[in-house]
């Protein structure tokens, strides 16, 4: 079953966190996925800097986001004065109630721009829901599950893309999306994805997810 998805029938831009950019790049089909999605992709300046710092620490090819930005398929968004205040409120305080710069900037920018915040981490999703209930949020899986992406890639390449995001980038899958992911990549591949819960990879193990 396809997971519930606020991106369906929404024309709002998507503002992606660092983990989403890394996941989509890991699929090997970033350009094709973005070309299929009707929503404009945005990233904050903080996310841009986090991706760049990540590249500097590893010897590999550049993330495809740079070519996508150069072609105008994605745009870098700056924080407004209101957004900067929200950003500071999200990055200062008790550790249990604060976020990293990239996630905080994504939420703050999305609120200012009327965008959907693409974030993956449970903590960021929880804090967003508690403090900004009007903000629409989605995950990498929501982007990959869009009908337009399936139509553009086809089931075989979509399965490959999701498998690559799981194994190359350790993509987090929300619990309600696990059945869709498992069905898409197949039982043989599920066991190879250490980012999936143990209870999914090893049915009958009794291990908590």
PDB file of C-alpha atoms in Angstrom:
ATOM      1  CA  UNK A   1       0.000   0.000   0.000  1.00  0.00           C
ATOM      2  CA  UNK A   2       1.336   3.446  -0.935  1.00  0.00           C
ATOM      3  CA  UNK A   3       2.006   5.530   2.220  1.00  0.00           C
ATOM      4  CA  UNK A   4      -0.155   8.557   2.953  1.00  0.00           C
ATOM      5  CA  UNK A   5       1.479  11.541   1.352  1.00  0.00           C
ATOM      6  CA  UNK A   6       0.832  15.277   1.712  1.00  0.00           C
ATOM      7  CA  UNK A   7       2.787  15.926  -1.496  1.00  0.00           C
ATOM      8  CA  UNK A   8       0.040  14.394  -3.623  1.00  0.00           C
ATOM      9  CA  UNK A   9      -2.015  17.119  -5.306  1.00  0.00           C
ATOM     10  CA  UNK A  10       0.023  19.869  -3.621  1.00  0.00           C
ATOM     11  CA  UNK A  11       1.673  22.614  -5.641  1.00  0.00           C
ATOM     12  CA  UNK A  12       3.672  23.956  -2.702  1.00  0.00           C
ATOM     13  CA  UNK A  13       7.462  23.996  -3.035  1.00  0.00           C
ATOM     14  CA  UNK A  14       9.463  21.375  -1.134  1.00  0.00           C
ATOM     15  CA  UNK A  15      12.270  22.542   1.143  1.00  0.00           C
ATOM     16  CA  UNK A  16      14.701  19.663   1.677  1.00  0.00           C
ATOM     17  CA  UNK A  17      16.870  18.903   4.682  1.00  0.00           C
ATOM     18  CA  UNK A  18      20.433  17.614   4.232  1.00  0.00           C
ATOM     19  CA  UNK A  19      19.453  13.980   4.780  1.00  0.00           C
ATOM     20  CA  UNK A  20      16.828  14.206   2.023  1.00  0.00           C
ATOM     21  CA  UNK A  21      19.367  15.659  -0.430  1.00  0.00           C
ATOM     22  CA  UNK A  22      21.826  12.872   0.455  1.00  0.00           C
ATOM     23  CA  UNK A  23      19.146  10.176   0.136  1.00  0.00           C
ATOM     24  CA  UNK A  24      17.931  11.389  -3.250  1.00  0.00           C
ATOM     25  CA  UNK A  25      21.493  11.612  -4.531  1.00  0.00           C
ATOM     26  CA  UNK A  26      22.168   8.058  -3.334  1.00  0.00           C
ATOM     27  CA  UNK A  27      19.303   6.711  -5.462  1.00  0.00           C
ATOM     28  CA  UNK A  28      21.321   7.358  -8.612  1.00  0.00           C
ATOM     29  CA  UNK A  29      18.236   8.962 -10.163  1.00  0.00           C
ATOM     30  CA  UNK A  30      18.145  12.400  -8.513  1.00  0.00           C
ATOM     31  CA  UNK A  31      17.668  14.254 -11.800  1.00  0.00           C
ATOM     32  CA  UNK A  32      14.931  11.930 -13.064  1.00  0.00           C
ATOM     33  CA  UNK A  33      13.092  11.989  -9.732  1.00  0.00           C
ATOM     34  CA  UNK A  34      13.169  15.754  -9.566  1.00  0.00           C
ATOM     35  CA  UNK A  35      12.068  16.008 -13.179  1.00  0.00           C
ATOM     36  CA  UNK A  36       8.988  13.932 -12.383  1.00  0.00           C
ATOM     37  CA  UNK A  37       7.937  15.810  -9.241  1.00  0.00           C
ATOM     38  CA  UNK A  38       5.745  18.847  -9.982  1.00  0.00           C
ATOM     39  CA  UNK A  39       6.817  20.658  -6.798  1.00  0.00           C
ATOM     40  CA  UNK A  40       9.780  23.052  -6.924  1.00  0.00           C
ATOM     41  CA  UNK A  41      12.757  21.913  -4.844  1.00  0.00           C
ATOM     42  CA  UNK A  42      14.401  24.368  -2.445  1.00  0.00           C
ATOM     43  CA  UNK A  43      17.277  23.975   0.003  1.00  0.00           C
ATOM     44  CA  UNK A  44      18.400  26.383   2.706  1.00  0.00           C
ATOM     45  CA  UNK A  45      21.841  27.948   2.750  1.00  0.00           C
ATOM     46  CA  UNK A  46      22.628  25.899   5.874  1.00  0.00           C
ATOM     47  CA  UNK A  47      21.781  22.666   4.068  1.00  0.00           C
ATOM     48  CA  UNK A  48      23.906  23.754   1.117  1.00  0.00           C
ATOM     49  CA  UNK A  49      26.820  24.264   3.514  1.00  0.00           C
ATOM     50  CA  UNK A  50      26.242  20.931   5.287  1.00  0.00           C
ATOM     51  CA  UNK A  51      26.307  19.025   1.991  1.00  0.00           C
ATOM     52  CA  UNK A  52      29.492  20.828   0.977  1.00  0.00           C
ATOM     53  CA  UNK A  53      31.169  20.035   4.321  1.00  0.00           C
ATOM     54  CA  UNK A  54      30.182  16.388   3.954  1.00  0.00           C
ATOM     55  CA  UNK A  55      31.832  16.229   0.541  1.00  0.00           C
ATOM     56  CA  UNK A  56      35.017  17.795   1.867  1.00  0.00           C
ATOM     57  CA  UNK A  57      35.363  14.965   4.396  1.00  0.00           C
ATOM     58  CA  UNK A  58      35.064  12.133   1.881  1.00  0.00           C
ATOM     59  CA  UNK A  59      36.680  11.254  -1.424  1.00  0.00           C
ATOM     60  CA  UNK A  60      33.736  10.810  -3.795  1.00  0.00           C
ATOM     61  CA  UNK A  61      31.948  12.554  -6.595  1.00  0.00           C
ATOM     62  CA  UNK A  62      29.982  15.690  -5.854  1.00  0.00           C
ATOM     63  CA  UNK A  63      26.348  15.419  -4.886  1.00  0.00           C
ATOM     64  CA  UNK A  64      24.066  15.844  -7.907  1.00  0.00           C
ATOM     65  CA  UNK A  65      22.356  18.775  -6.186  1.00  0.00           C
ATOM     66  CA  UNK A  66      24.987  21.160  -7.593  1.00  0.00           C
ATOM     67  CA  UNK A  67      24.151  20.335 -11.215  1.00  0.00           C
ATOM     68  CA  UNK A  68      20.451  20.543 -10.402  1.00  0.00           C
ATOM     69  CA  UNK A  69      20.874  23.998  -8.879  1.00  0.00           C
ATOM     70  CA  UNK A  70      22.960  25.109 -11.865  1.00  0.00           C
ATOM     71  CA  UNK A  71      20.200  24.005 -14.251  1.00  0.00           C
ATOM     72  CA  UNK A  72      17.595  25.890 -12.225  1.00  0.00           C
ATOM     73  CA  UNK A  73      15.723  22.765 -11.093  1.00  0.00           C
ATOM     74  CA  UNK A  74      16.397  23.684  -7.459  1.00  0.00           C
ATOM     75  CA  UNK A  75      16.968  26.963  -5.687  1.00  0.00           C
ATOM     76  CA  UNK A  76      18.854  27.968  -2.558  1.00  0.00           C
ATOM     77  CA  UNK A  77      16.610  29.866  -0.114  1.00  0.00           C
ATOM     78  CA  UNK A  78      17.913  32.383   2.417  1.00  0.00           C
ATOM     79  CA  UNK A  79      16.423  32.854   5.873  1.00  0.00           C
ATOM     80  CA  UNK A  80      14.229  35.930   6.326  1.00  0.00           C
ATOM     81  CA  UNK A  81      14.384  37.968   9.531  1.00  0.00           C
ATOM     82  CA  UNK A  82      11.363  36.071  10.879  1.00  0.00           C
ATOM     83  CA  UNK A  83      12.909  32.818   9.771  1.00  0.00           C
ATOM     84  CA  UNK A  84      16.147  33.671  11.528  1.00  0.00           C
ATOM     85  CA  UNK A  85      14.285  34.121  14.818  1.00  0.00           C
ATOM     86  CA  UNK A  86      12.616  30.725  14.404  1.00  0.00           C
ATOM     87  CA  UNK A  87      15.983  29.206  13.478  1.00  0.00           C
ATOM     88  CA  UNK A  88      17.528  30.525  16.701  1.00  0.00           C
ATOM     89  CA  UNK A  89      14.628  29.218  18.766  1.00  0.00           C
ATOM     90  CA  UNK A  90      15.143  25.761  17.249  1.00  0.00           C
ATOM     91  CA  UNK A  91      18.900  25.629  17.775  1.00  0.00           C
ATOM     92  CA  UNK A  92      19.117  27.073  21.300  1.00  0.00           C
ATOM     93  CA  UNK A  93      17.945  25.450  24.524  1.00  0.00           C
ATOM     94  CA  UNK A  94      17.816  21.945  25.951  1.00  0.00           C
ATOM     95  CA  UNK A  95      19.358  19.271  23.734  1.00  0.00           C
ATOM     96  CA  UNK A  96      16.138  17.265  23.711  1.00  0.00           C
ATOM     97  CA  UNK A  97      14.268  20.231  22.247  1.00  0.00           C
ATOM     98  CA  UNK A  98      16.807  21.617  19.772  1.00  0.00           C
ATOM     99  CA  UNK A  99      17.862  20.665  16.264  1.00  0.00           C
ATOM    100  CA  UNK A 100      20.947  20.841  14.101  1.00  0.00           C
ATOM    101  CA  UNK A 101      21.423  23.830  11.821  1.00  0.00           C
ATOM    102  CA  UNK A 102      20.235  22.096   8.650  1.00  0.00           C
ATOM    103  CA  UNK A 103      16.978  20.767  10.102  1.00  0.00           C
ATOM    104  CA  UNK A 104      16.277  24.027  11.930  1.00  0.00           C
ATOM    105  CA  UNK A 105      16.903  26.101   8.809  1.00  0.00           C
ATOM    106  CA  UNK A 106      14.694  23.791   6.746  1.00  0.00           C
ATOM    107  CA  UNK A 107      11.774  24.185   9.146  1.00  0.00           C
ATOM    108  CA  UNK A 108      12.288  27.946   9.552  1.00  0.00           C
ATOM    109  CA  UNK A 109      12.561  28.556   5.799  1.00  0.00           C
ATOM    110  CA  UNK A 110       9.569  26.346   5.020  1.00  0.00           C
ATOM    111  CA  UNK A 111       7.406  28.312   7.433  1.00  0.00           C
ATOM    112  CA  UNK A 112       8.483  31.620   5.882  1.00  0.00           C
ATOM    113  CA  UNK A 113       7.949  30.455   2.303  1.00  0.00           C
ATOM    114  CA  UNK A 114       4.797  28.395   2.698  1.00  0.00           C
ATOM    115  CA  UNK A 115       6.731  25.309   1.648  1.00  0.00           C
ATOM    116  CA  UNK A 116       6.514  21.656   2.656  1.00  0.00           C
ATOM    117  CA  UNK A 117       9.467  20.738   4.888  1.00  0.00           C
ATOM    118  CA  UNK A 118      11.207  17.543   3.747  1.00  0.00           C
ATOM    119  CA  UNK A 119      12.798  16.075   6.871  1.00  0.00           C
ATOM    120  CA  UNK A 120      13.485  12.495   7.953  1.00  0.00           C
ATOM    121  CA  UNK A 121      14.525  12.388  11.592  1.00  0.00           C
ATOM    122  CA  UNK A 122      11.930  11.500  14.246  1.00  0.00           C
ATOM    123  CA  UNK A 123      13.072  14.271  16.577  1.00  0.00           C
ATOM    124  CA  UNK A 124      12.749  16.961  13.898  1.00  0.00           C
ATOM    125  CA  UNK A 125       9.327  15.678  12.855  1.00  0.00           C
ATOM    126  CA  UNK A 126       8.176  15.627  16.487  1.00  0.00           C
ATOM    127  CA  UNK A 127       9.415  19.126  17.281  1.00  0.00           C
ATOM    128  CA  UNK A 128       7.905  20.473  14.062  1.00  0.00           C
ATOM    129  CA  UNK A 129       4.515  18.917  14.838  1.00  0.00           C
ATOM    130  CA  UNK A 130       4.540  20.190  18.426  1.00  0.00           C
ATOM    131  CA  UNK A 131       5.719  23.745  17.776  1.00  0.00           C
ATOM    132  CA  UNK A 132       4.439  24.398  14.255  1.00  0.00           C
ATOM    133  CA  UNK A 133       1.335  22.236  13.722  1.00  0.00           C
ATOM    134  CA  UNK A 134       0.351  24.141  10.576  1.00  0.00           C
ATOM    135  CA  UNK A 135       3.595  23.192   8.808  1.00  0.00           C
ATOM    136  CA  UNK A 136       3.261  20.358   6.300  1.00  0.00           C
ATOM    137  CA  UNK A 137       6.114  17.843   6.500  1.00  0.00           C
ATOM    138  CA  UNK A 138       7.131  14.936   4.309  1.00  0.00           C
ATOM    139  CA  UNK A 139      10.048  12.501   4.069  1.00  0.00           C
ATOM    140  CA  UNK A 140      12.322  11.127   1.359  1.00  0.00           C
ATOM    141  CA  UNK A 141      10.042   8.098   1.081  1.00  0.00           C
ATOM    142  CA  UNK A 142       7.084  10.390   0.377  1.00  0.00           C
ATOM    143  CA  UNK A 143       8.964  11.887  -2.573  1.00  0.00           C
ATOM    144  CA  UNK A 144       9.909   8.450  -3.925  1.00  0.00           C
ATOM    145  CA  UNK A 145       6.351   7.145  -3.491  1.00  0.00           C
ATOM    146  CA  UNK A 146       4.768   9.862  -5.631  1.00  0.00           C
ATOM    147  CA  UNK A 147       2.840   8.405  -8.599  1.00  0.00           C
ATOM    148  CA  UNK A 148       4.734  10.710 -10.980  1.00  0.00           C
ATOM    149  CA  UNK A 149       8.066   9.257  -9.827  1.00  0.00           C
ATOM    150  CA  UNK A 150       6.874   5.685 -10.299  1.00  0.00           C
ATOM    151  CA  UNK A 151       5.526   6.567 -13.742  1.00  0.00           C
ATOM    152  CA  UNK A 152       8.790   8.224 -14.780  1.00  0.00           C
ATOM    153  CA  UNK A 153      11.174   5.569 -13.438  1.00  0.00           C
ATOM    154  CA  UNK A 154       9.062   2.456 -13.753  1.00  0.00           C
ATOM    155  CA  UNK A 155       8.825  -0.103 -10.952  1.00  0.00           C
ATOM    156  CA  UNK A 156      12.197  -1.738 -11.639  1.00  0.00           C
ATOM    157  CA  UNK A 157      14.225   1.477 -11.476  1.00  0.00           C
ATOM    158  CA  UNK A 158      12.146   2.807  -8.574  1.00  0.00           C
ATOM    159  CA  UNK A 159      12.921  -0.378  -6.642  1.00  0.00           C
ATOM    160  CA  UNK A 160      16.613   0.083  -7.456  1.00  0.00           C
ATOM    161  CA  UNK A 161      16.481   3.741  -6.404  1.00  0.00           C
ATOM    162  CA  UNK A 162      14.898   2.944  -3.024  1.00  0.00           C
ATOM    163  CA  UNK A 163      17.343   0.082  -2.424  1.00  0.00           C
ATOM    164  CA  UNK A 164      20.289   2.375  -3.168  1.00  0.00           C
ATOM    165  CA  UNK A 165      18.962   5.058  -0.789  1.00  0.00           C
ATOM    166  CA  UNK A 166      18.646   2.429   1.936  1.00  0.00           C
ATOM    167  CA  UNK A 167      22.081   0.874   1.452  1.00  0.00           C
ATOM    168  CA  UNK A 168      24.195   3.841   0.348  1.00  0.00           C
ATOM    169  CA  UNK A 169      22.657   6.560   2.526  1.00  0.00           C
ATOM    170  CA  UNK A 170      20.890   4.538   5.257  1.00  0.00           C
ATOM    171  CA  UNK A 171      17.597   6.253   4.458  1.00  0.00           C
ATOM    172  CA  UNK A 172      15.183   6.275   7.384  1.00  0.00           C
ATOM    173  CA  UNK A 173      11.767   4.789   6.646  1.00  0.00           C
ATOM    174  CA  UNK A 174       8.794   5.887   8.798  1.00  0.00           C
ATOM    175  CA  UNK A 175       6.901   2.919  10.288  1.00  0.00           C
ATOM    176  CA  UNK A 176       3.779   3.547   8.201  1.00  0.00           C
ATOM    177  CA  UNK A 177       5.889   3.395   5.013  1.00  0.00           C
ATOM    178  CA  UNK A 178       7.646   0.099   5.795  1.00  0.00           C
ATOM    179  CA  UNK A 179       5.088  -2.160   4.049  1.00  0.00           C
ATOM    180  CA  UNK A 180       5.402  -0.143   0.826  1.00  0.00           C
ATOM    181  CA  UNK A 181       9.212  -0.240   0.913  1.00  0.00           C
ATOM    182  CA  UNK A 182       9.361  -3.957   1.718  1.00  0.00           C
ATOM    183  CA  UNK A 183       6.925  -4.813  -1.053  1.00  0.00           C
ATOM    184  CA  UNK A 184       8.793  -2.600  -3.536  1.00  0.00           C
ATOM    185  CA  UNK A 185      12.357  -3.856  -2.995  1.00  0.00           C
ATOM    186  CA  UNK A 186      11.446  -7.480  -2.324  1.00  0.00           C
ATOM    187  CA  UNK A 187      12.218  -9.885   0.504  1.00  0.00           C
ATOM    188  CA  UNK A 188      15.666 -10.808  -0.822  1.00  0.00           C
ATOM    189  CA  UNK A 189      16.819  -7.181  -0.689  1.00  0.00           C
ATOM    190  CA  UNK A 190      15.210  -6.338   2.648  1.00  0.00           C
ATOM    191  CA  UNK A 191      17.779  -8.433   4.513  1.00  0.00           C
ATOM    192  CA  UNK A 192      20.609  -6.412   2.925  1.00  0.00           C
ATOM    193  CA  UNK A 193      19.322  -3.087   4.258  1.00  0.00           C
ATOM    194  CA  UNK A 194      20.763  -2.522   7.718  1.00  0.00           C
ATOM    195  CA  UNK A 195      18.930   0.802   7.950  1.00  0.00           C
ATOM    196  CA  UNK A 196      15.614  -1.077   8.132  1.00  0.00           C
ATOM    197  CA  UNK A 197      14.403  -2.324  11.530  1.00  0.00           C
ATOM    198  CA  UNK A 198      15.752  -5.703  12.571  1.00  0.00           C
ATOM    199  CA  UNK A 199      12.220  -7.005  12.975  1.00  0.00           C
ATOM    200  CA  UNK A 200      11.624  -6.326   9.263  1.00  0.00           C
ATOM    201  CA  UNK A 201      14.958  -7.742   8.076  1.00  0.00           C
ATOM    202  CA  UNK A 202      14.676 -10.847  10.251  1.00  0.00           C
ATOM    203  CA  UNK A 203      10.993 -11.810  10.471  1.00  0.00           C
ATOM    204  CA  UNK A 204      10.228 -13.890  13.535  1.00  0.00           C
ATOM    205  CA  UNK A 205      13.264 -12.634  15.429  1.00  0.00           C
ATOM    206  CA  UNK A 206      11.088 -10.895  17.970  1.00  0.00           C
ATOM    207  CA  UNK A 207      13.484  -7.946  17.966  1.00  0.00           C
ATOM    208  CA  UNK A 208      11.966  -4.524  18.578  1.00  0.00           C
ATOM    209  CA  UNK A 209      11.848  -2.110  15.641  1.00  0.00           C
TER     210      UNK A 209
END
